[in-house]
Short mmCIF file of C-alpha atoms in Angstrom, two decimals:
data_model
loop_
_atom_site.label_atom_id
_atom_site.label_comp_id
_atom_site.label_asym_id
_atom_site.label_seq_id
_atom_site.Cartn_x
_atom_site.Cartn_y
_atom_site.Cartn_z
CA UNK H 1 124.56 194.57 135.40
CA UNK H 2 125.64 191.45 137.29
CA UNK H 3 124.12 192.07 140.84
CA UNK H 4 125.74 189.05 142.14
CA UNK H 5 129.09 189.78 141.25
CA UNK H 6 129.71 193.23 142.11
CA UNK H 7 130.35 192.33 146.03
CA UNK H 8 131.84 189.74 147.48
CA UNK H 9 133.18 189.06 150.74
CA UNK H 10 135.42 187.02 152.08
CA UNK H 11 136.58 186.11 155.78
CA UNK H 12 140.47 185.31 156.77
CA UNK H 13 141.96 184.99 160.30
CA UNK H 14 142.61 189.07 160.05
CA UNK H 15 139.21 189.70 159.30
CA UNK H 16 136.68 190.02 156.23
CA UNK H 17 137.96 191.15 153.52
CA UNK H 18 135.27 192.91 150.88
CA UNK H 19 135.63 192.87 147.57
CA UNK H 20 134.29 195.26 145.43
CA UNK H 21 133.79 195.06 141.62
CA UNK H 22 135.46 197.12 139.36
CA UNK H 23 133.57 197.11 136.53
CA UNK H 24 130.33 198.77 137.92
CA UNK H 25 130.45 202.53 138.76
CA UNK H 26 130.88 203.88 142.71
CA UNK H 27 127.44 205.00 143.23
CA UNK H 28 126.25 201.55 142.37
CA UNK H 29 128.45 199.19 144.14
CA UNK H 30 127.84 201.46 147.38
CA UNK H 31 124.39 200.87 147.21
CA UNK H 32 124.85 197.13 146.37
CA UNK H 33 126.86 197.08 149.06
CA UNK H 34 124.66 198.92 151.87
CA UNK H 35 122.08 196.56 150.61
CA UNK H 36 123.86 193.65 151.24
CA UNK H 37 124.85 194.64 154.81
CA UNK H 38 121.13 195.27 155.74
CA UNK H 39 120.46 192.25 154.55
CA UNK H 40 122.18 190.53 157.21
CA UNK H 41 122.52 193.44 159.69
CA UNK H 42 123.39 191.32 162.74
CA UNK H 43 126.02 189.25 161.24
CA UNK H 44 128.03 192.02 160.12
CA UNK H 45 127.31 194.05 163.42
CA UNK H 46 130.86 193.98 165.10
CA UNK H 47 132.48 191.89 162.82
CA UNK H 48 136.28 192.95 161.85
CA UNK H 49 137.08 194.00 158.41
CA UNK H 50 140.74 193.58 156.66
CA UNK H 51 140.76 195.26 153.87
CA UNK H 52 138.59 196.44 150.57
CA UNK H 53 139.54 194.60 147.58
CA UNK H 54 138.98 194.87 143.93
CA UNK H 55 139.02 198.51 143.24
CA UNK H 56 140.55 201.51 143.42
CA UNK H 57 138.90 203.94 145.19
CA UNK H 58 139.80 207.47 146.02
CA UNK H 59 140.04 208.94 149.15
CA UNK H 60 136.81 210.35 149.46
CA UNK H 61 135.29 206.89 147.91
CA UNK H 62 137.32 205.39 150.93
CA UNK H 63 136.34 207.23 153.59
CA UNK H 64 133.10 207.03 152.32
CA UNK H 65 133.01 203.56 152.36
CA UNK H 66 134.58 203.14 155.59
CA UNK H 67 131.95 205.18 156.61
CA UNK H 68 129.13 202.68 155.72
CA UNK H 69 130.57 200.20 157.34
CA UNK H 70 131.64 201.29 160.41
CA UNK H 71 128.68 203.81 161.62
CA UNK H 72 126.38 202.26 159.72
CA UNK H 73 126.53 198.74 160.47
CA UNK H 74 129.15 198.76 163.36
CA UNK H 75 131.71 196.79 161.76
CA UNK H 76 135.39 197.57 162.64
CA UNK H 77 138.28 198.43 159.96
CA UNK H 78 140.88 197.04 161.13
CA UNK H 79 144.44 199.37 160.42
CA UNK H 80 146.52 198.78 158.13
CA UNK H 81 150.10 199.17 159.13
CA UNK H 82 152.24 199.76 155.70
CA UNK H 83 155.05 200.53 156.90
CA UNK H 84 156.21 196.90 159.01
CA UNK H 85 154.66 195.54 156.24
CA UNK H 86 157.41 196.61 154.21
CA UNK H 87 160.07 196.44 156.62
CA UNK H 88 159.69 192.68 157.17
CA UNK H 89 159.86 192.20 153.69
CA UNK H 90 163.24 193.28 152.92
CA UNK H 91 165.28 190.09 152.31
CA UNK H 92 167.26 189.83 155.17
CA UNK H 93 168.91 186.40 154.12
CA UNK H 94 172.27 187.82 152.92
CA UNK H 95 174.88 186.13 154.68
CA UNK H 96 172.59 183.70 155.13
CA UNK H 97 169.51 182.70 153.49
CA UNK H 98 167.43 181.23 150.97
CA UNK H 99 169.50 180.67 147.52
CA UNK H 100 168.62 179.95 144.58
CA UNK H 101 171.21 177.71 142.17
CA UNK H 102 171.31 177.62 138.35
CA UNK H 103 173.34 175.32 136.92
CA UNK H 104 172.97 176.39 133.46
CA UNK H 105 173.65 179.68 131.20
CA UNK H 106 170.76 182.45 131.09
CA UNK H 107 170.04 183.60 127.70
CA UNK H 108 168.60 186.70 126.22
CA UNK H 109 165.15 186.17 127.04
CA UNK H 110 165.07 184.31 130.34
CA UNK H 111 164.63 186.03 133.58
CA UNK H 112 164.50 185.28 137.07
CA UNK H 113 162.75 186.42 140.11
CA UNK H 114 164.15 185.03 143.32
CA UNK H 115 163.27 186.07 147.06
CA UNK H 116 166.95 185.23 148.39
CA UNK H 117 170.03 185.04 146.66
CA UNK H 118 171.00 183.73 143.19
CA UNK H 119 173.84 182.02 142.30
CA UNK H 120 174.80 181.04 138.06
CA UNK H 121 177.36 178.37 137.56
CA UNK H 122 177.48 179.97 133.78
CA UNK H 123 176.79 183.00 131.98
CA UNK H 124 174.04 185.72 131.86
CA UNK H 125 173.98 187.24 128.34
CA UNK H 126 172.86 190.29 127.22
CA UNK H 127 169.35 190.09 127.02
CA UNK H 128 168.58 188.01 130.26
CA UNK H 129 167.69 189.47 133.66
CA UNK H 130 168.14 188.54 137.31
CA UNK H 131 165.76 190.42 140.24
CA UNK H 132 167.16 188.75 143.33
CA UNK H 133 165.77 189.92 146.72
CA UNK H 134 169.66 189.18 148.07
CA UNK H 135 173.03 188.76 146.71
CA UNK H 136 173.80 187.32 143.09
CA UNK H 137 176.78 185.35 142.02
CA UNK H 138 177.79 184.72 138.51
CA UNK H 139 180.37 181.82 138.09
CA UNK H 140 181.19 183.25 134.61
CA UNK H 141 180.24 186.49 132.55
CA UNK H 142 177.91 188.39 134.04
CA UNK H 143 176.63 190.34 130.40
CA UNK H 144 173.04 191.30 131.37
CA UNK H 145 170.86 193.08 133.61
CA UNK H 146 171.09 191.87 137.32
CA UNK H 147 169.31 193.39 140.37
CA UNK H 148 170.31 192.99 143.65
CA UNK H 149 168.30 193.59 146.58
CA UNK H 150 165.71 194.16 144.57
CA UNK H 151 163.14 194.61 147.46
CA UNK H 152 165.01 197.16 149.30
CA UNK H 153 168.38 195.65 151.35
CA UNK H 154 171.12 198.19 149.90
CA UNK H 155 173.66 195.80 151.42
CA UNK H 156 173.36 192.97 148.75
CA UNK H 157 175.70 192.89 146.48
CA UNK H 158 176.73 191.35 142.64
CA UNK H 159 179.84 189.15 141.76
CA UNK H 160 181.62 188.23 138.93
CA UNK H 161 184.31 186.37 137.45
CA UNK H 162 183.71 188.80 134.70
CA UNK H 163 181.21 191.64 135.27
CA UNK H 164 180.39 193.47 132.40
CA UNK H 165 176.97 193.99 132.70
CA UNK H 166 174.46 195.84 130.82
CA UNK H 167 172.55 197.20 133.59
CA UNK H 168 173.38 197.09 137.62
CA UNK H 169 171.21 197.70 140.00
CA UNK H 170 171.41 197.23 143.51
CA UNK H 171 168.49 198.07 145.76
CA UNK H 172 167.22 201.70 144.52
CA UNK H 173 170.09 202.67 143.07
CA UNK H 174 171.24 201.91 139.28
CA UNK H 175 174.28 201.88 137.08
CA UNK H 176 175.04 200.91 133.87
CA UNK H 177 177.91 199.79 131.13
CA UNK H 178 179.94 203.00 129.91
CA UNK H 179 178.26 204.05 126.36
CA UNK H 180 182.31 203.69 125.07
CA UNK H 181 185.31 202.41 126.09
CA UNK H 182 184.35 198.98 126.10
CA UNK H 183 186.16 196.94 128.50
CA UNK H 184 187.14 193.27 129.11
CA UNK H 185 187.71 192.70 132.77
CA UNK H 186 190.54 190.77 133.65
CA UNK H 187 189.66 189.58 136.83
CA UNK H 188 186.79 189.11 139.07
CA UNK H 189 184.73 192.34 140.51
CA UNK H 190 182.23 192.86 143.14
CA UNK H 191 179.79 195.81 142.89
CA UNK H 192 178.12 197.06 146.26
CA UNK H 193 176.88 200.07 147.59
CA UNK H 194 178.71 202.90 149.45
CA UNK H 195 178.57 206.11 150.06
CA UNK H 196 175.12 206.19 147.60
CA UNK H 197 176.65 205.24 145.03
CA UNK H 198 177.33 201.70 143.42
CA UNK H 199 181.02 201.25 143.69
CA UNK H 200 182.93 198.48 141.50
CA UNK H 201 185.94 196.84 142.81
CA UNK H 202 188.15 193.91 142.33
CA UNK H 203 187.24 190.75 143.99
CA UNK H 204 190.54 190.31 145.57
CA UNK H 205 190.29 187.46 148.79
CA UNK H 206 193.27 188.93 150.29
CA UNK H 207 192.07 192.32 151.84
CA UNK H 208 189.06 190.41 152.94
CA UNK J 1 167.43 156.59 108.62
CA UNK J 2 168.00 160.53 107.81
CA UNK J 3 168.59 163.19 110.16
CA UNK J 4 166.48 166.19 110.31
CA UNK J 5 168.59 169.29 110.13
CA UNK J 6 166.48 173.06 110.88
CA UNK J 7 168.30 175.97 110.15
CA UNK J 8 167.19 179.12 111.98
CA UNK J 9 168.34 182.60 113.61
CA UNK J 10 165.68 184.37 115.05
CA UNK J 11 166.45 187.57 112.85
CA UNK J 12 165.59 188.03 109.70
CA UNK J 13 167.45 188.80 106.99
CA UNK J 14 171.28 186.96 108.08
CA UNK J 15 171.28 184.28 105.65
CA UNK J 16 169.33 181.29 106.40
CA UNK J 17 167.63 180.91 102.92
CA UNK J 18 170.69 181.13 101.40
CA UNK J 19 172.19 178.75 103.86
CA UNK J 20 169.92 176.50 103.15
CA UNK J 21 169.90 176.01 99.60
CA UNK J 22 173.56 176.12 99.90
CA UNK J 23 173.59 173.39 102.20
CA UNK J 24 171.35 171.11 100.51
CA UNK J 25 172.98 171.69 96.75
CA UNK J 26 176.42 170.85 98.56
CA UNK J 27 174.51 167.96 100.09
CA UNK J 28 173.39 166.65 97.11
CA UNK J 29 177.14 167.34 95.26
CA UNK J 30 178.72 164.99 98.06
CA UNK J 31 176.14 162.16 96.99
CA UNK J 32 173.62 162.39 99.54
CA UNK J 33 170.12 162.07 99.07
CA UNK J 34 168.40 165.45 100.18
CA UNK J 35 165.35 167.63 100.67
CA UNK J 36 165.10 170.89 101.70
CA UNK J 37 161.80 172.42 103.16
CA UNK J 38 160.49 175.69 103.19
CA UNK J 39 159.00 176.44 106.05
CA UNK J 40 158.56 180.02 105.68
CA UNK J 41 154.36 180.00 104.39
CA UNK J 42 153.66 183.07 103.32
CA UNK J 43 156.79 184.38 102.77
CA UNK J 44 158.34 181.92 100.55
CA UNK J 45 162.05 182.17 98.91
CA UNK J 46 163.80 179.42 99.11
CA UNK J 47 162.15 178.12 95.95
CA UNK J 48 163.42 181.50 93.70
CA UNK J 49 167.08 181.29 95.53
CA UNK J 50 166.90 177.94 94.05
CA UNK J 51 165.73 178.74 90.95
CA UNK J 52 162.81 176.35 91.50
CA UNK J 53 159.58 178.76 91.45
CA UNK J 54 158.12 178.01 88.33
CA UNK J 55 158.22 174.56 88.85
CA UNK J 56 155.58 174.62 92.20
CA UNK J 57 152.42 173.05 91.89
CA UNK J 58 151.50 171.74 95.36
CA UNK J 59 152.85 173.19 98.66
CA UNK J 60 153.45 172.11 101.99
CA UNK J 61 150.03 172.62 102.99
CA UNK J 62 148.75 170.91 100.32
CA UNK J 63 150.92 168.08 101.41
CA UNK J 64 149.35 168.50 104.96
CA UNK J 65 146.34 168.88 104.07
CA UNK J 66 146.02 166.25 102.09
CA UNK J 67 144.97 168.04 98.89
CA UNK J 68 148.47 165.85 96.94
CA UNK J 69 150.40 163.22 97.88
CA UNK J 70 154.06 163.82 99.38
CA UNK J 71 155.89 162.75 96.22
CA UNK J 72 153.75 164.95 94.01
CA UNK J 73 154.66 168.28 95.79
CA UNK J 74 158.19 167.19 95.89
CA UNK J 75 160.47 169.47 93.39
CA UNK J 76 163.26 167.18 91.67
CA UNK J 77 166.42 169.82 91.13
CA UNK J 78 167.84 168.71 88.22
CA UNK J 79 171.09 170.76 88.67
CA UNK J 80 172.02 168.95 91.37
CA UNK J 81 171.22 164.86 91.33
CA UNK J 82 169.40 163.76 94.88
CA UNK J 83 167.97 167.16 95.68
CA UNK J 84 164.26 168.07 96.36
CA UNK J 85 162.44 171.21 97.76
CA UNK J 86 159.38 171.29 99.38
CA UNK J 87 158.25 174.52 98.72
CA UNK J 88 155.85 176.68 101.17
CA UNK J 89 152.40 178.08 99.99
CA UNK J 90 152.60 182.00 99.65
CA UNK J 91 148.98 182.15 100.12
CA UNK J 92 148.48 180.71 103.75
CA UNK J 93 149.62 181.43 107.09
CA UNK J 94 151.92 180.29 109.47
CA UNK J 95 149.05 178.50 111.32
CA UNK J 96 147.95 176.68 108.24
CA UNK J 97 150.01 174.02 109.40
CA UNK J 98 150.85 172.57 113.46
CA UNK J 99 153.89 170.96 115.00
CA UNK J 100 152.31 167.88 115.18
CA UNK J 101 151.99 168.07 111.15
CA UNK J 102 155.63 169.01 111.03
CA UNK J 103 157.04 166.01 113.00
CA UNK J 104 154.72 163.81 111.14
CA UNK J 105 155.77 164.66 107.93
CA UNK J 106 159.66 164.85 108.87
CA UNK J 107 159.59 161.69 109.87
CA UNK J 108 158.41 160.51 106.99
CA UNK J 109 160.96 162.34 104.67
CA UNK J 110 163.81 161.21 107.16
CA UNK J 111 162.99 157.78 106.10
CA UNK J 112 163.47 158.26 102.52
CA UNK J 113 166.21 161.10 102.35
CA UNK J 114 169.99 160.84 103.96
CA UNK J 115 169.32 164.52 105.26
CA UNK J 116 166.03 166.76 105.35
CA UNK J 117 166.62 170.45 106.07
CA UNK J 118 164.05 172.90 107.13
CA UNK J 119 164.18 176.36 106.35
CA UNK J 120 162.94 177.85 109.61
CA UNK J 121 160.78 181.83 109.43
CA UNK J 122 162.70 184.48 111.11
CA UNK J 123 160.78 185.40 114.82
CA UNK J 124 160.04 182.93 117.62
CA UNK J 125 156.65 182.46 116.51
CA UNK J 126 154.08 179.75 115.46
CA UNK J 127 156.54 179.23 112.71
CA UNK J 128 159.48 178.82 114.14
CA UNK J 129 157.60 175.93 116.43
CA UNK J 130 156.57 174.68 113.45
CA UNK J 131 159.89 174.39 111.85
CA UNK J 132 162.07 172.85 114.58
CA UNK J 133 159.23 170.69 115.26
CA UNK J 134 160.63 167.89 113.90
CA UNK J 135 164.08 168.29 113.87
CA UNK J 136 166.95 166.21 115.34
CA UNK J 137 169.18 168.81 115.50
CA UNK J 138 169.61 172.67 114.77
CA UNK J 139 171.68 174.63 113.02
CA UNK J 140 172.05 178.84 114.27
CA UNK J 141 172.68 181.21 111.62
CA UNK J 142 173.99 184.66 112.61
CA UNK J 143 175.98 187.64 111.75
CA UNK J 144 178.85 189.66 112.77
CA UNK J 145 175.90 192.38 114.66
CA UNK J 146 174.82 192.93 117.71
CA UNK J 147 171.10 192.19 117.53
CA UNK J 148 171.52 189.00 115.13
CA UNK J 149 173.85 187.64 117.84
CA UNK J 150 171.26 188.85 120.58
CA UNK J 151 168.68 187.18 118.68
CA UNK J 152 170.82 183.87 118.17
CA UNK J 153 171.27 183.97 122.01
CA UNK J 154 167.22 183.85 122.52
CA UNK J 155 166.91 181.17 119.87
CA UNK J 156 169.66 178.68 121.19
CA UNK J 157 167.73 179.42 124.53
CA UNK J 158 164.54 178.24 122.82
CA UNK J 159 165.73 175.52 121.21
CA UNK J 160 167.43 174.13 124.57
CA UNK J 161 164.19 174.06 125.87
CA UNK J 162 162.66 172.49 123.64
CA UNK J 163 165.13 169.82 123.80
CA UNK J 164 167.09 170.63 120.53
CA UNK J 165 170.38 170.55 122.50
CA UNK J 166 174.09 171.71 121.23
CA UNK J 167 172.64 173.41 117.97
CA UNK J 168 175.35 174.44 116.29
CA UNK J 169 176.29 177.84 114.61
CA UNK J 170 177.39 179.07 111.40
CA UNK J 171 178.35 182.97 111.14
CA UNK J 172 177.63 184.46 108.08
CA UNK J 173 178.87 187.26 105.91
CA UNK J 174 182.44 187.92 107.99
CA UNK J 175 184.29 190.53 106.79
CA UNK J 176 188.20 189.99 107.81
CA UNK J 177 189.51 193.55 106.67
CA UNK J 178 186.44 195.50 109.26
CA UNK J 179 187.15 192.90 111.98
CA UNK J 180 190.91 193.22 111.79
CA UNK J 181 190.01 197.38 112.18
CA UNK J 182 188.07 196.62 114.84
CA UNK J 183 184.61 197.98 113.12
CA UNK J 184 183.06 194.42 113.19
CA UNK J 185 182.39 191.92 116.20
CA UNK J 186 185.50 189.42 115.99
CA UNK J 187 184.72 185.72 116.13
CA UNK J 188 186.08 185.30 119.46
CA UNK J 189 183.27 187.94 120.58
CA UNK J 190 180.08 185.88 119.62
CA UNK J 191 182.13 182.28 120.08
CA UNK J 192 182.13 183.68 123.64
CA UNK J 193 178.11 184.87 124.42
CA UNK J 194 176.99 182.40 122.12
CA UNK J 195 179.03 178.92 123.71
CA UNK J 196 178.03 176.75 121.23
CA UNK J 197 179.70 174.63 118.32
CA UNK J 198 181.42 176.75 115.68
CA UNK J 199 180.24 174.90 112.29
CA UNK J 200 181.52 177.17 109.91
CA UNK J 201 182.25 181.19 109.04
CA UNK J 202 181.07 182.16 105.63
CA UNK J 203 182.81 185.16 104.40
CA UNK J 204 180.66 188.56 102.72
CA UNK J 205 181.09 188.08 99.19
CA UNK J 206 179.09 189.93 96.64
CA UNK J 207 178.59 186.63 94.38
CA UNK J 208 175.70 185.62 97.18
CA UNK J 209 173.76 188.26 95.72
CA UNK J 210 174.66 187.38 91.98
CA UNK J 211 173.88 183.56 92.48
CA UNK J 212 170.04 184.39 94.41
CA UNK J 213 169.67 186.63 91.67
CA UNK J 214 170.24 183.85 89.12
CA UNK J 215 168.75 181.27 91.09
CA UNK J 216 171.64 179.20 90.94
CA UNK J 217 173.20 178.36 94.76
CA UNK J 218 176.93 179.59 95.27
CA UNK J 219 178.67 176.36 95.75
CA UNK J 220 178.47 175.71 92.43
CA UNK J 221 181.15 178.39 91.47
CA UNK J 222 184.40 177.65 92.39
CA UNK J 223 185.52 180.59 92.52
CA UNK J 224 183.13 182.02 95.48
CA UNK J 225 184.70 182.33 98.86
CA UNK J 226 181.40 181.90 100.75
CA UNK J 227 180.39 178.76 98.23
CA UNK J 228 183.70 177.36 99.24
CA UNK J 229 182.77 177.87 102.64
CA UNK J 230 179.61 176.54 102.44
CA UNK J 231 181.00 173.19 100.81
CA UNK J 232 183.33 172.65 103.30
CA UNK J 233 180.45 172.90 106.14
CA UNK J 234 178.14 170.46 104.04
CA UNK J 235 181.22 168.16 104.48
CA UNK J 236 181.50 168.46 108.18
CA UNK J 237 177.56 167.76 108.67
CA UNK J 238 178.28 164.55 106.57
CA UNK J 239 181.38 163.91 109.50
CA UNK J 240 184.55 164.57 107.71
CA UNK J 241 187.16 166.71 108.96
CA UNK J 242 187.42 169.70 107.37
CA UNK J 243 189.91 172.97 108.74
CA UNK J 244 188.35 176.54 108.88
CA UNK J 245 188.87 177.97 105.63
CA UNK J 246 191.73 180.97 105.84
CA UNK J 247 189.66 183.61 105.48
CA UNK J 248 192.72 185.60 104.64
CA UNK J 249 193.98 185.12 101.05
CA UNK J 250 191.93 187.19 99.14
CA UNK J 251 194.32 190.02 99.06
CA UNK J 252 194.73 191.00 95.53
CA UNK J 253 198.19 190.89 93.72
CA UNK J 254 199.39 194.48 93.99
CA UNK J 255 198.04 194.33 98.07
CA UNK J 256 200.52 191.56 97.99
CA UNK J 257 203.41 193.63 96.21
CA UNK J 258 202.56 196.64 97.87
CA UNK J 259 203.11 194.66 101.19
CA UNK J 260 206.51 193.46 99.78
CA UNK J 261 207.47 197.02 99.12
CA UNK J 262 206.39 198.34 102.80
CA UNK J 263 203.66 200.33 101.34
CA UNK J 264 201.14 199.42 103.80
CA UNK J 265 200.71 199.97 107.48
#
């Protein structure tokens, strides 16, 4: 086995961040890694760490590991706060905000990923897929699977001029094209959530 | 100089041997110097639909390889004056030959031949890059189904970016009587996903299947609805301005009567 290899570390403005190998089995990269930090005791003594990389551990690997590093060698962990993490990462952008523009049809096949809002001056056939993290706009038939806030913001919503899509999604909620009854929309729609469920309306400027 | 023609779909199985061979014999009918290439190694057909198979002696990757010389692995048709096949090898594979072998070698037909159509493998693969390789333009075979138009969607998607722009589409094996019912897609329906050029609609007619059988391409007969069809597309590659055939009159006689009488719906 690779002794080299099977820890790294690496220091960021947070902190160190300590990278463990996943290839090797727990009992060895804990040793590896004890070893290590006695190598250079004072170095690490009081230093800040970020986060453990590189493996999945279990809890009990975890603690254990946390452990090691903070008793042992009087490092700090530094907590981890998920959940404004994920708060700041909802797209926020919707009435305005980044936006993405394609000027061309999406085909089966193509898919985009987009933190903001997408807008298609053409089609999006069956086949293709939008994940926008705000609002998408289609300037034409709308025919395959779009997601709108795809990171969380249940207030984005999807246009159409004609919205016949194969798959809706908006934030964590999903709908999808009626198994019959196949319909050709006349007129634009807008599909948004309320009431937890995703509602489809016409787009009609006047009651706005 | 010729113009390199590749005629794909993604699918399998919707017609573009057939098209091919149809193409190129209606090609060669209209006075135009023409060779059609299989591009299909490993799974070649285009030589039995054109009744050329026992004829092969060097392949494509002979030709590549340098094993022959073009000319030598060149079929002559002698059915139909001004038309050659270059025939795949059923031995190799797909990767037997590279894009960069393609493009060489179409340019070099395109400077003896009015048109050079390739016969392009069904799937998105190493062959398909190999066959629209070197290609001016591209021609998108599909049928009235779901999944061949899904396919043709990807494909026309593929070919955009690889700079094969405004490929346009033929739709094969229509069936007027199941889209009047409403049991097949309509042409309006894929004319709509699929935005591109219509080139022709070649109707299902049971004398495809007769004429692959034989070896002997459709256009010949007269009397077949989809080798009409297919002439009439050969003619609009060459520029001319031919009307969409009326798929319609191929009600029999006592249809016709029975119509006149108000026995049908």
């Amino acid at each position: 086995m690779a002794l080299k290899s099977s820890i790294e570390f690496k220091g960021t403005k947070d902190g160190l961040i300590i990278h463990l190998n996943e290839v090797s089995d727990f009992e060895y990269v804990r040793e590896q890694l004890i070893k290590k930090l006695e190598m250079a005791r004072n170095f690490f003594a009081g230093a800040k760490v970020a986060a453990i990389e590189g493996r999945s551990l279990t809890e009990n690997e975890e603690k254990e590991i946390i452990d090691i590093i903070n008793n042992r060698f009087g490092m700090v962990m530094v907590e981890k706060n998920n959940n404004s993490i994920e708060k700041e990462d909802i797209f926020k952008g919707l009435d305005e905000g980044h936006t993405k523009f394609l000027r061309w049809t999406l085909r089966s096949g193509s898919k985009i990923e987009f933190k903001g809002n997408v807008v298609v001056m053409g089609d999006v056939n069956p086949g293709a897929e939008i994940i926008a993290h705000g609002n998408i706009v289609v300037m034409g038939a709308l025919r395959g699977v779009a997601h709108a806030g795809a990171n969380g913001n249940t207030k984005a919503f999807v246009a159409a001029i004609k919205l016949q899509p194969t798959q809706l999604r908006i934030a964590n909620y999903i709908a999808r094209a009626p198994d019959r009854n196949y319909y050709k929309p006349e007129y634009p729609e807008i599909a948004f959530i309320n009431e937890d469920m995703i509602i489809i309306e016409p787009y009609l400027t006047k009651n706005r | 100089m010729g113009e390199v023609l590749v005629i794909t779909s993604g699918k399998g199985g919707v017609g573009k041997t057939t098209t091919t061979a149809n193409i190129g014999s209606s090609l060669a009918m209209l006075g135009k110097k023409v060779v059609v290439i299989d591009a299909d190694i490993g799974l070649r057909n285009l030589d039995v639909v054109l009744g050329l198979e026992n004829r092969i002696v060097y392949d494509i990757v002979d030709v590549v390889e340098g094993v022959c010389r073009l000319k030598q692995a060149l079929i002559r048709d002698k059915r139909f004056e001004g038309l050659y096949l270059l025939p795949a090898a059923q031995t190799k594979e797909k990767t037997a030959i590279s894009p960069e072998q393609m493009q060489k070698l179409c340019n070099e037909l395109k400077e003896m031949y009015d048109y050079v159509l390739v016969d392009c493998p069904a799937g998105i693969e190493q062959g398909f890059k190999n066959a629209i390789a070197g290609a001016n333009k591209a021609i998108v075979v599909t049928t009235p189904e779901i999944s061949a138009v899904r396919d043709a969607d990807r494909i026309i998607g593929l070919l955009e970016a690889s700079e094969l722009r405004n490929p346009s589409l033929i739709i094969n094996r229509i069936r007027i009587d199941m889209v009047k019912k409403g049991d097949m897609m309509n042409i309006e329906d894929m004319t709509d996903i699929l935005a591109i050029d219509l080139l022709g609609i070649v109707p299902d007619d049971e004398y495809i299947v007769i004429s692959t059988n034989k070896g002997e391409p459709a256009v010949k007969d007269d009397a077949s609805m989809a080798g009409r069809a297919f002439r009439n597309i050969a003619r609009r590659i060459i520029g001319e301005d031919v009307p969409f055939m009326e798929l319609d009159i191929n009600e029999g006689f006592m249809a016709r009567l029975a119509k006149l009488f108000g026995l049908n719906k």
